[in-house]
Each structure stands twice: as structure tokens, then as C-alpha cells.
PDB file of C-alpha atoms in Angstrom:
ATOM      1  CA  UNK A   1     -29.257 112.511  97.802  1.00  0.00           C
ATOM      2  CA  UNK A   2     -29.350 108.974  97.477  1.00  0.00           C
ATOM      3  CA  UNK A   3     -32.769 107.186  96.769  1.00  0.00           C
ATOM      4  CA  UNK A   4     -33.633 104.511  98.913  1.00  0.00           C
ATOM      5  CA  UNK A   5     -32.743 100.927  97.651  1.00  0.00           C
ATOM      6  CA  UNK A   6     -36.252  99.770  96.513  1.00  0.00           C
ATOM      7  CA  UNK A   7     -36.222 102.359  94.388  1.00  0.00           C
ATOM      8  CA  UNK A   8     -32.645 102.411  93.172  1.00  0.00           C
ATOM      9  CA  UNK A   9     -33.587 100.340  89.736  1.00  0.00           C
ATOM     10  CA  UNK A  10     -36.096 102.792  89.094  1.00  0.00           C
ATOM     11  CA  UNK A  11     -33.675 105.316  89.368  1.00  0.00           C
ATOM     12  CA  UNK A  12     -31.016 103.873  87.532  1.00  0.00           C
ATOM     13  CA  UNK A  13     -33.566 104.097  84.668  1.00  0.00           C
ATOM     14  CA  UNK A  14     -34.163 107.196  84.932  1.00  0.00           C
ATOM     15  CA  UNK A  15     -31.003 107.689  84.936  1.00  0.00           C
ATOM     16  CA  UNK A  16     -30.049 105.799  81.768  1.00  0.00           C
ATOM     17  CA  UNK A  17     -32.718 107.805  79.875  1.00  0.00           C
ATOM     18  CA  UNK A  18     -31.366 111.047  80.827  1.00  0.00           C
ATOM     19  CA  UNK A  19     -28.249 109.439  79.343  1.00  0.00           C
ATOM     20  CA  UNK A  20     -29.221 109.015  76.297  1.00  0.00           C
ATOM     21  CA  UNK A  21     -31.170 112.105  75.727  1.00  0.00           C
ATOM     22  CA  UNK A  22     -27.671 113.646  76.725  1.00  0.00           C
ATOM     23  CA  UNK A  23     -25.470 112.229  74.160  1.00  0.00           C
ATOM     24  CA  UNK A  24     -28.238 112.442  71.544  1.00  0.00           C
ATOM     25  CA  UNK A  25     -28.106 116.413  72.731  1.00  0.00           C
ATOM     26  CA  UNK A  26     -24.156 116.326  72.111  1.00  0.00           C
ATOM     27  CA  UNK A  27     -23.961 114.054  68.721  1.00  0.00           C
ATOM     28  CA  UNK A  28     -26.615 113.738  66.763  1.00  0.00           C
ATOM     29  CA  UNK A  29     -28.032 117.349  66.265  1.00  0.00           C
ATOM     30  CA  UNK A  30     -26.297 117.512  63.189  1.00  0.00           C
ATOM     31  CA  UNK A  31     -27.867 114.403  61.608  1.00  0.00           C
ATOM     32  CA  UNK A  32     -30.791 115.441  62.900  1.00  0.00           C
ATOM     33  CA  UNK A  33     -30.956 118.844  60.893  1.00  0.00           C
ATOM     34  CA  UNK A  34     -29.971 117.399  57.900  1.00  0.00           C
ATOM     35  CA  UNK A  35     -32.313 114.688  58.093  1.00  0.00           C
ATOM     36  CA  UNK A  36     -35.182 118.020  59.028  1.00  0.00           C
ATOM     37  CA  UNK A  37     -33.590 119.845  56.212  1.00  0.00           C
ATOM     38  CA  UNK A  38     -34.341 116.678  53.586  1.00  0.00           C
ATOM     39  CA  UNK A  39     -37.681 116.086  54.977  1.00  0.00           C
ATOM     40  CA  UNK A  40     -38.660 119.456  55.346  1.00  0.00           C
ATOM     41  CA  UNK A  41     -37.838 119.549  51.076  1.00  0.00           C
ATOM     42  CA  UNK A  42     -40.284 116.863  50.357  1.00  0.00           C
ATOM     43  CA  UNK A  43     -43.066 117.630  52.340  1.00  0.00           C
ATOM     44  CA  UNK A  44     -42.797 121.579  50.641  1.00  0.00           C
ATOM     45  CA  UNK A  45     -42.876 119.761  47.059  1.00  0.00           C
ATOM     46  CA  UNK A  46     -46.456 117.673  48.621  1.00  0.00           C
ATOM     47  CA  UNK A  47     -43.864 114.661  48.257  1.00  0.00           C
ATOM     48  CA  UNK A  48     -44.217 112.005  51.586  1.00  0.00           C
ATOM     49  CA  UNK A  49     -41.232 111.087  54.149  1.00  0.00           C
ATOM     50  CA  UNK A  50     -42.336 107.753  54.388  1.00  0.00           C
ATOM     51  CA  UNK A  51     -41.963 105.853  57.725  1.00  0.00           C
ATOM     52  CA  UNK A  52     -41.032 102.190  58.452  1.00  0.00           C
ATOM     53  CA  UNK A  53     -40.491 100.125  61.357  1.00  0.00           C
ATOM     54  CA  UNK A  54     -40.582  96.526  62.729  1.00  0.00           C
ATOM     55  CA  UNK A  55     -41.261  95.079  65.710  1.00  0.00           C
ATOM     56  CA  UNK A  56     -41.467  97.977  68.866  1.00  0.00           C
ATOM     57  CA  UNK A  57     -39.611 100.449  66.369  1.00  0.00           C
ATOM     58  CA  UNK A  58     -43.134 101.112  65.036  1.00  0.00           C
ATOM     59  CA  UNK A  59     -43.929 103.567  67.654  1.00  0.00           C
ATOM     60  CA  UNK A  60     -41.372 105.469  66.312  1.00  0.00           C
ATOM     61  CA  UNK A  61     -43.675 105.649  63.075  1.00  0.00           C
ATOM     62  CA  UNK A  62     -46.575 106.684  65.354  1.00  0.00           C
ATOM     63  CA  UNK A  63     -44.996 109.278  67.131  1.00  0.00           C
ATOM     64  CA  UNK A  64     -44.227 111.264  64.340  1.00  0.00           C
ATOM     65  CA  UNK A  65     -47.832 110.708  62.718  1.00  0.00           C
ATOM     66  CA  UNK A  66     -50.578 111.432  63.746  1.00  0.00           C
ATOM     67  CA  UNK A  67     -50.973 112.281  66.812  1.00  0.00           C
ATOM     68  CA  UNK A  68     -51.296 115.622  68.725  1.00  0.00           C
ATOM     69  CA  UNK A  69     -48.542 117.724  67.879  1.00  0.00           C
ATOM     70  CA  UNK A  70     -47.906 116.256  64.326  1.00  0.00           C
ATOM     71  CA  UNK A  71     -48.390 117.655  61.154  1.00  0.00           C
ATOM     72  CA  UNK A  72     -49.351 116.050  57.405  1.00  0.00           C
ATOM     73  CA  UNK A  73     -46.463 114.908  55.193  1.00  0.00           C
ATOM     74  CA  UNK A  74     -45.451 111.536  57.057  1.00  0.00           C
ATOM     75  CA  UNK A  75     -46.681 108.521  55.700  1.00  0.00           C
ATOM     76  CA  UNK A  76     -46.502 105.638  57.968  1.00  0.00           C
ATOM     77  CA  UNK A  77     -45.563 102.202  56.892  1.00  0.00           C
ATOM     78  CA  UNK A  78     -46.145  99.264  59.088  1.00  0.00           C
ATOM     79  CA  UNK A  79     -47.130  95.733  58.985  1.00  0.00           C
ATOM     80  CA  UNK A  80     -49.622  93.908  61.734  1.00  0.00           C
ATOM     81  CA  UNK A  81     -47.766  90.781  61.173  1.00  0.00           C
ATOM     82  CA  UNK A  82     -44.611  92.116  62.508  1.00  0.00           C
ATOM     83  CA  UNK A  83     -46.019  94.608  64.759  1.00  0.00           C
ATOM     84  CA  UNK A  84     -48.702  93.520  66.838  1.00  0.00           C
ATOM     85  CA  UNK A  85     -47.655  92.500  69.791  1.00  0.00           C
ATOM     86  CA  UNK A  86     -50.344  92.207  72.373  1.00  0.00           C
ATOM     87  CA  UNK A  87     -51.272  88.627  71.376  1.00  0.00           C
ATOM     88  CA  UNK A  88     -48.172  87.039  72.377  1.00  0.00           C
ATOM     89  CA  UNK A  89     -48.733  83.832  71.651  1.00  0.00           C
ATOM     90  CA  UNK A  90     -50.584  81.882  69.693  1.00  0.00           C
ATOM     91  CA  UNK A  91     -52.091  83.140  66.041  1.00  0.00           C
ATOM     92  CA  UNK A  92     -50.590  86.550  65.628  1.00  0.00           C
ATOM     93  CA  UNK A  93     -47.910  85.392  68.318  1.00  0.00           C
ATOM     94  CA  UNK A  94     -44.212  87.021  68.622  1.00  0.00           C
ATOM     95  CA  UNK A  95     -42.408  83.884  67.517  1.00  0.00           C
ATOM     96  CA  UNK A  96     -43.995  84.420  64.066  1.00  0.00           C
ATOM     97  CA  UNK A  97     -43.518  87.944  64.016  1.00  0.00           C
ATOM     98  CA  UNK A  98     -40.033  87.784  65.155  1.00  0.00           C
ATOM     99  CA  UNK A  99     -39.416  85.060  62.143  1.00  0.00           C
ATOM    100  CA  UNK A 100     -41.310  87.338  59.587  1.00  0.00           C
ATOM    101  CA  UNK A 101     -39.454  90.215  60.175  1.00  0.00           C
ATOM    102  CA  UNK A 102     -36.066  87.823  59.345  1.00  0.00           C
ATOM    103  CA  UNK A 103     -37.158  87.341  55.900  1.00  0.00           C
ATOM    104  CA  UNK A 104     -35.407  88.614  52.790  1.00  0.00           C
ATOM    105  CA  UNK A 105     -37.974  89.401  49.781  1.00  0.00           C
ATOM    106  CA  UNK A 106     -41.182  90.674  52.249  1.00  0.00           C
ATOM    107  CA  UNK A 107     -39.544  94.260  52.283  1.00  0.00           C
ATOM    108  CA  UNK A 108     -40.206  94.157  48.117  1.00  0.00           C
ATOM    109  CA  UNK A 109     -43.605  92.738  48.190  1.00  0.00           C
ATOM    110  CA  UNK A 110     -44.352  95.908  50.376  1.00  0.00           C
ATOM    111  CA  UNK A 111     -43.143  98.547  48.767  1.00  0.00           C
ATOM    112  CA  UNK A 112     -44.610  96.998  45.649  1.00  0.00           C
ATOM    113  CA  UNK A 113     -48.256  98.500  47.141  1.00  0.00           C
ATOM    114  CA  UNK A 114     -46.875 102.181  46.734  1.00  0.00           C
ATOM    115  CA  UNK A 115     -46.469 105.100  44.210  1.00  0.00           C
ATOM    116  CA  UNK A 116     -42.543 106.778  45.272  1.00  0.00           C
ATOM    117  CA  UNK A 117     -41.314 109.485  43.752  1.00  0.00           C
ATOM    118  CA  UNK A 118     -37.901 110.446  43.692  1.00  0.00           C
ATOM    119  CA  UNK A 119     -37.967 113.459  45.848  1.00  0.00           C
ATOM    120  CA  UNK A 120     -39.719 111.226  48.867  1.00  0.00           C
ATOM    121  CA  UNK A 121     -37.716 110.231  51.342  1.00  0.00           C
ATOM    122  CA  UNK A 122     -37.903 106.952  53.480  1.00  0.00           C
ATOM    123  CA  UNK A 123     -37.286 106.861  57.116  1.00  0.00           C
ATOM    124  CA  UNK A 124     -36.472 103.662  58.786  1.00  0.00           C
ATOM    125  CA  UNK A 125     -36.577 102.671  61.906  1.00  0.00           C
ATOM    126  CA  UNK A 126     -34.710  99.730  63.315  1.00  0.00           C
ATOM    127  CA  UNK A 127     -32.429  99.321  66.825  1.00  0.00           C
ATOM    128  CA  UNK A 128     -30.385  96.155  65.176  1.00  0.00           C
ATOM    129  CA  UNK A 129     -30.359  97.711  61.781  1.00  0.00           C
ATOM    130  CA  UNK A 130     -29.709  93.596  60.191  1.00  0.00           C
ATOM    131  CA  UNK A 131     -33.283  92.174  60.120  1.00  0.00           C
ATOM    132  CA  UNK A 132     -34.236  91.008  56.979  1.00  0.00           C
ATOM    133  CA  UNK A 133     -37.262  93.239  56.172  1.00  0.00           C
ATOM    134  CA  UNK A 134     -35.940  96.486  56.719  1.00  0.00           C
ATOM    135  CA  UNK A 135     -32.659  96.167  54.844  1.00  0.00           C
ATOM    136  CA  UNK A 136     -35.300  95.083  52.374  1.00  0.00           C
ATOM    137  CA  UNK A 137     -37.051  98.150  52.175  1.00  0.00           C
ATOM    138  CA  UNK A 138     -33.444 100.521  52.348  1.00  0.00           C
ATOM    139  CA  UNK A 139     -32.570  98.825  49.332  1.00  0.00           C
ATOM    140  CA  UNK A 140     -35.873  98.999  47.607  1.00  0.00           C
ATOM    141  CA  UNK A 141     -36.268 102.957  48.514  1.00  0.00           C
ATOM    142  CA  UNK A 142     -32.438 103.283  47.220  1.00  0.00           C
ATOM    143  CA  UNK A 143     -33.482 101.825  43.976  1.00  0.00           C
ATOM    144  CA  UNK A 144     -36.177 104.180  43.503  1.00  0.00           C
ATOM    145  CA  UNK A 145     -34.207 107.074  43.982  1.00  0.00           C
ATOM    146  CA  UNK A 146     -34.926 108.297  47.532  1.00  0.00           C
ATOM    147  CA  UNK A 147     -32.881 109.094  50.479  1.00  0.00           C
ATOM    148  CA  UNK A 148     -32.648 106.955  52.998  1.00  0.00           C
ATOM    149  CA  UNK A 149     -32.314 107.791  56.604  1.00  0.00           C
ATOM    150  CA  UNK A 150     -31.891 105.155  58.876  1.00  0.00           C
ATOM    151  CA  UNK A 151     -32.944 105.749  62.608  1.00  0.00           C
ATOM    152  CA  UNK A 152     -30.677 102.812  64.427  1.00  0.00           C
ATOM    153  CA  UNK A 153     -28.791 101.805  67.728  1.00  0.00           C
ATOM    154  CA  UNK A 154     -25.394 102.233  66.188  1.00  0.00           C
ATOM    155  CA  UNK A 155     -22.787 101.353  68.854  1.00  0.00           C
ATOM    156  CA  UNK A 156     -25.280  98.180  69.008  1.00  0.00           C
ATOM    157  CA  UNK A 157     -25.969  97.740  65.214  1.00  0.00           C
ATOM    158  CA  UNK A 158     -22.259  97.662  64.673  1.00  0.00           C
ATOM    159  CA  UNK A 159     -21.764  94.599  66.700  1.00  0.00           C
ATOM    160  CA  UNK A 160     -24.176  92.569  64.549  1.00  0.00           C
ATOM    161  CA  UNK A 161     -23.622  90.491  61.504  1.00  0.00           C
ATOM    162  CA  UNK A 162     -25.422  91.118  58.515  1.00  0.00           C
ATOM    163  CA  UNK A 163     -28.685  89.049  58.065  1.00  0.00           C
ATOM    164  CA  UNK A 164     -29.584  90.032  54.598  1.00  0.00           C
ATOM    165  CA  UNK A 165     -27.703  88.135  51.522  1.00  0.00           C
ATOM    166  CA  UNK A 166     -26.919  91.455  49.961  1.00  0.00           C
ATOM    167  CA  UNK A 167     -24.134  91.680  53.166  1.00  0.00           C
ATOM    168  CA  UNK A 168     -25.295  94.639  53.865  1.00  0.00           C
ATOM    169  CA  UNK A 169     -26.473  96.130  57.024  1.00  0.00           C
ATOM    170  CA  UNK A 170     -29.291  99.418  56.955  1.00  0.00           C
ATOM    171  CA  UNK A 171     -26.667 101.531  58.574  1.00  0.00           C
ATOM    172  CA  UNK A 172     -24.270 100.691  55.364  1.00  0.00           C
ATOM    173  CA  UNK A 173     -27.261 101.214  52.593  1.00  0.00           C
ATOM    174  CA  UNK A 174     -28.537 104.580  54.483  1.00  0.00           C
ATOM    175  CA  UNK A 175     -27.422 107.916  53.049  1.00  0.00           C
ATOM    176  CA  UNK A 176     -28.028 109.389  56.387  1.00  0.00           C
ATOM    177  CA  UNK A 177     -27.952 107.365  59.839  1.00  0.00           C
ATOM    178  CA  UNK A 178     -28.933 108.912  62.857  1.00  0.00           C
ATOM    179  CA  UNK A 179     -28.256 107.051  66.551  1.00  0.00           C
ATOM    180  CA  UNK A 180     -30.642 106.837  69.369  1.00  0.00           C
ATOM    181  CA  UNK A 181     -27.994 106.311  71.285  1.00  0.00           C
ATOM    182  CA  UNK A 182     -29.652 103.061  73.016  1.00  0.00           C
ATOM    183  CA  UNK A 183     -26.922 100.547  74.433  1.00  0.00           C
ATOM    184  CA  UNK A 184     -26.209  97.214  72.721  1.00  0.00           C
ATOM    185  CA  UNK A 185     -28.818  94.752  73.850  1.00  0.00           C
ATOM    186  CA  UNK A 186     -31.112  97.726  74.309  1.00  0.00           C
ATOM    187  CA  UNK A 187     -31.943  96.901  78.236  1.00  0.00           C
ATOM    188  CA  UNK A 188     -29.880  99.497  80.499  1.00  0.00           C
ATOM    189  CA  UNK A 189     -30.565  98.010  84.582  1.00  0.00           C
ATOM    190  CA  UNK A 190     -28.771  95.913  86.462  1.00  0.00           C
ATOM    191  CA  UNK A 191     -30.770  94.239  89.180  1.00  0.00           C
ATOM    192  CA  UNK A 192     -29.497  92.052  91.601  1.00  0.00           C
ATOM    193  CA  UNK A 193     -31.045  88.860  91.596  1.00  0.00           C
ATOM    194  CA  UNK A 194     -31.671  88.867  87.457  1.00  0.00           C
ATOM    195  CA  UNK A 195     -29.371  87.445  85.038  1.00  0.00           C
ATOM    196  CA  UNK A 196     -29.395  90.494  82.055  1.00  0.00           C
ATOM    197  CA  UNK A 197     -30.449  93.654  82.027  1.00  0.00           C
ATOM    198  CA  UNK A 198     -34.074  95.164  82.224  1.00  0.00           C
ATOM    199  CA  UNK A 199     -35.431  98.391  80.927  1.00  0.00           C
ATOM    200  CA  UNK A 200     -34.720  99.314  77.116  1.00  0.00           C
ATOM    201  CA  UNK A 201     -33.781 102.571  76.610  1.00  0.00           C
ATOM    202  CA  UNK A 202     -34.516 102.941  72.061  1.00  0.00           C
ATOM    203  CA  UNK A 203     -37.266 104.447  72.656  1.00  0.00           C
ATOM    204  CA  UNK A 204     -36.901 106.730  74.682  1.00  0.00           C
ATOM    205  CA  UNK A 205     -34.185 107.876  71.967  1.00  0.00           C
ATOM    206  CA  UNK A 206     -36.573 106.894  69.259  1.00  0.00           C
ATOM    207  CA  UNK A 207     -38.593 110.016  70.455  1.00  0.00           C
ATOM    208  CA  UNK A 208     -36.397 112.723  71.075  1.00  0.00           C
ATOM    209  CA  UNK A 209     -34.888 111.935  67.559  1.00  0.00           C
ATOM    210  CA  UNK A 210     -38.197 111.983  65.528  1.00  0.00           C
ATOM    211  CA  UNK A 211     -39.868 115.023  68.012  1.00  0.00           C
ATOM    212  CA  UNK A 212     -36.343 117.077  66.882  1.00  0.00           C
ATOM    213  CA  UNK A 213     -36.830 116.520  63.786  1.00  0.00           C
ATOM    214  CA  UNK A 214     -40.609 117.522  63.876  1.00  0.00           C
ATOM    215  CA  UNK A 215     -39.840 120.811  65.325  1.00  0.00           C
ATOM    216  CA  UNK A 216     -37.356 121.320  62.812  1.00  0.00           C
ATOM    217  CA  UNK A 217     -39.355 120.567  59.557  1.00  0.00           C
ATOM    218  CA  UNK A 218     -42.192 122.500  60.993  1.00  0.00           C
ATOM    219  CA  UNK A 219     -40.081 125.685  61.729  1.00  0.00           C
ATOM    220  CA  UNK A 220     -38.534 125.315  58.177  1.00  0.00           C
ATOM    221  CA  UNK A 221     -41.876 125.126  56.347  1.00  0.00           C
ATOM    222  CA  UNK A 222     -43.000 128.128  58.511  1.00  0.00           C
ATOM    223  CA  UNK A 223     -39.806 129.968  57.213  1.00  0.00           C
ATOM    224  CA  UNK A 224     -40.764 128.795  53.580  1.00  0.00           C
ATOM    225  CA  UNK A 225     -44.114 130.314  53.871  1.00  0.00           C
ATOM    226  CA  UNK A 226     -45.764 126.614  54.207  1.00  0.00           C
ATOM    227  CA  UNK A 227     -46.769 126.705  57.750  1.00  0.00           C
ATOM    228  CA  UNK A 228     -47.816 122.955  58.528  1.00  0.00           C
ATOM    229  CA  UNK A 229     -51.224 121.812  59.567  1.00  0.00           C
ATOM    230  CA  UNK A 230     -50.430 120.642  62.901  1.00  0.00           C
ATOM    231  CA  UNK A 231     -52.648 118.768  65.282  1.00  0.00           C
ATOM    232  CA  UNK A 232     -54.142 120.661  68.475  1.00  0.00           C
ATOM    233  CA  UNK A 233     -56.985 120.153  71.166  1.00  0.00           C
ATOM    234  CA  UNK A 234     -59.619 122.074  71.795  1.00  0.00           C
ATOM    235  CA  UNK A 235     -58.147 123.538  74.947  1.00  0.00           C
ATOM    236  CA  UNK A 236     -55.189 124.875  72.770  1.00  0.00           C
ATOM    237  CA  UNK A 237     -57.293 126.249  69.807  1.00  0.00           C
ATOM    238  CA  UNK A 238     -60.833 125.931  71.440  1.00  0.00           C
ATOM    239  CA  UNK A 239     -63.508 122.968  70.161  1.00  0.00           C
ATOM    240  CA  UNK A 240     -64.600 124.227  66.776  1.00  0.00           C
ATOM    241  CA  UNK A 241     -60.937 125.018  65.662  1.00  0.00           C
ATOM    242  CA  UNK A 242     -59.183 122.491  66.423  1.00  0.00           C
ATOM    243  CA  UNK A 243     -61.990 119.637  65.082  1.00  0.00           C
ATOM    244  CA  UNK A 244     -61.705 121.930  61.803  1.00  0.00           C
ATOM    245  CA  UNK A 245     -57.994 121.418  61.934  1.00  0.00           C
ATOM    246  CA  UNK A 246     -58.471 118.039  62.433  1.00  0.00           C
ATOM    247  CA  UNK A 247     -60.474 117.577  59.364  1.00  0.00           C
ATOM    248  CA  UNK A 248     -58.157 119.597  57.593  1.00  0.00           C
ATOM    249  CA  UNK A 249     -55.045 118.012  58.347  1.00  0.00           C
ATOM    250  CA  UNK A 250     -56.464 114.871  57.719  1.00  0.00           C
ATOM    251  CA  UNK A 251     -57.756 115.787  53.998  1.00  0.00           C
ATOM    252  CA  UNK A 252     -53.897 117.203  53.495  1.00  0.00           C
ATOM    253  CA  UNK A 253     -52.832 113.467  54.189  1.00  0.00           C
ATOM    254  CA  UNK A 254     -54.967 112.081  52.103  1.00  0.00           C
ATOM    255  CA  UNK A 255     -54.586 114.518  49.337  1.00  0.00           C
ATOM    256  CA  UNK A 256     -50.577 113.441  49.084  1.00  0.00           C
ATOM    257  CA  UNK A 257     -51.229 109.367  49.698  1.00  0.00           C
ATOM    258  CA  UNK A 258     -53.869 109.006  47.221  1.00  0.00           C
ATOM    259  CA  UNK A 259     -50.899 109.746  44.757  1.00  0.00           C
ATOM    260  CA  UNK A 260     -48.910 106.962  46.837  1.00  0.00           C
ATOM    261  CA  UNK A 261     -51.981 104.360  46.290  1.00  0.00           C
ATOM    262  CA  UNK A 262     -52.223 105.519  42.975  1.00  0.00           C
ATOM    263  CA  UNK A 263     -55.553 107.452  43.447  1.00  0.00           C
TER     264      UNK A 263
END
């Protein structure tokens, strides 16, 4: 059946998304495991995967923690000066987050407020995968002896020339990259009338990727005997249950980033 033309962009969305849920279904479930498998390692040893993204790639970093359905053992890294969007313009505006994020040397000064260990592992989130900041921080968590795993539009990232002076590009300094399968450009709807596409589509693959891998590092723990803490409501566990879990979950975090903060 054939919707009817006003809502045929709407559709085509849809449709997109259901697109790229498919051919993250049919290639990346293998990166994905291994990236579960590495994470799930860490978090066993009360080590961190650590979580970094610029720009709209930070709800990626939110979606995997905390939120309902999330568990302790993700430690989210993000800057307000590249991430906060809602101002627009003026102070706090997108033209002076979109020339932050560009800059080589910020990605250092950052990790410079943390405590790694070797056995972390850094997760990082980026659809172009050339931006200055986050090839920044690949390097920097490469140097300290963690696995990388870069979370990237790759068909898209690819395309793009390298805007680091190192040359490199975070799909060439990950030891792990995993595609969200978003199209170059991101946007996936033609409409008639408009000059480029509308609609992005990264994350919508953003999520399946880092909800896969969730299920996956939770089911491994549970098979090591290190069930995670994971957050419910009170119409899943009833009220005083689930604020207990709440608290508890919460202590867990803090009990593995005070180590991070040097606490």
C-alpha cells in the first residue's frame, strides 16, 4: 500500500531507519560482540568503558548511561562547550562549538582530568570520525594503553580528509570500529522543493549499536556470576526496589570513578 503523498517523506524516513537497522543486523554483529566481549572484561575487573562524543554523537554517551535500562561501568565523557546545543546562537552558540570541536590539543587537556588504567577501554563516538577533538582523545587513550573502539559512519568517514596533523583519521587509530551504517552527509530524504537532504539517520544507528552492546555485556557478566546493577521503575520492580536499586547503582558508579578522579 502506498502512503499518501503528504506523508511520503515521513515514510521515506521511516524507511531509511529500517535501513539501517537492517544492515547493522547483517554487518556489524560481529564488531559488536567483540566490542561486548572487551567491555564486558573491564567492567568485571571494576575497570570503566569510558564514553566520548562531540557534537549530537553525545547522546550516544547518554544512551548507554544512565538511564533506565543501563547498568554501572560506563563512564561518560562529554564537554558543554561542544555539546550544548539548545542555545544556538550567541554565547554558547553552534559556530563556537562547531570550531572547538576542530581543534587539535583540547582532546589532551581532557583526558589530562582522569585516572585510566590499562584494562579500561574508551568508546568514541563520532559520524565524520576527522574532527580534531576526538582523534585527540583516540590517540591519547592509545597511549595509555586502552582499546579503542570507534563508533563512526564509515562509508561516510571514508570520504573525508583527515583534520588532525597526526594524518590520521579515528577509524585508522581505533583497534575496533564499528559502523552505524548512517549515509554520507548523514540526512537520508529527498523532498521536492529542498535543495539536500533532510532527516539524519546516525542516530538512529547510534542506538541500536550501543543498546546491542548493552544486552551483550549484561548477559556476559550474568554468565560470569557479576549480574549488573541495572536501572528499573517502580512498575517493573515496585517503588521501594527499584529507588534502592537506584541508590545502589549509583554508589557502584561512583565507587569505580572516584578511582578515575583520583578519589
Amino acid at each position: 500500500m502506498n502512503p499518501p503523498s503528504s506523508l511520503k517523506p515521513a515514510f521515506d524516513y521511516l524507511d531509511g531507519c529500517e535501513a539501517i537497522l537492517r544492515r547493522v543486523r547483517q554487518t556489524q554483529m560481529e564488531r559488536i560482540a567483540t566490542a561486548a566481549e572487551w567491555c564486558a572484561d573491564a567492567i568485571a575487573r571494576r575497570g570503566l568503558v569510558h564514553l566520548f562524543g562531540n557534537g549530537h554523537s553525545r547522546m550516544a554517551v547518554e544512551e548507554m548511561w544512565p538511564r533506565y535500562g543501563s547498568f554501572p561501568g560506563f563512564h561518560p565523557i562529554v564537554e558543554l562547550s561542544m555539546t550544548y546545543h539548545t542555545q544556538v546562537v550567541g554565547a554558547n552558540g553552534q559556530r563556537q562549538a562547531m570550531w572547538i570541536e576542530r581543534q587539535e590539543g583540547l582532546g589532551e587537556v581532557i583526558l589530562r582530568n582522569f585516572v585510566f588504567r590499562d584494562y579500561d577501554v574508551m568508546m568514541v563516538f563520532s559520524t565524520s570520525g576527522n574532527n580534531g577533538v576526538v582523534v585527540d582523545v583516540a590517540l591519547g587513550a592509545k597511549r595509555r594503553g586502552m582499546r579503542v573502539v570507534a563508533v563512526i559512519a564509515e562509508e561516510y568517514a571514508r570520504l573525508l580528509p583527515p583534520g588532525h596533523s597526526s594524518g590520521k583519521r579515528l577509524h585508522e587509530i581505533a583497534d575496533l570500529v564499528i559502523d552505524n551504517c548512517a549515509l554520507p552527509g548523514d540526512a537520508m530524504v529527498e523532498v521536492p522543493g529542498v535543495d539536500v537532504p533532510v532527516g539524519p539517520g546516525s542516530t538512529i544507528g547510534n542506538t541500536a549499536v550501543v543498546n546491542a552492546i548493552k544486552v551483550l555485556v549484561a548477559a556476559e557478566l550474568a554468565r560470569r556470576g557479576q549480574p549488573p546493577l541495572v536501572l528499573a521503575g517502580a512498575w517493573k520492580m515496585g517503588p521501594e526496589a527499584s529507588a534502592q536499586r537506584f541508590e545502589d547503582a549509583y554508589d557502584d558508579h561512583r565507587d569505580r570513578v572516584k578511582v578515575v578522579y583520583g578519589g
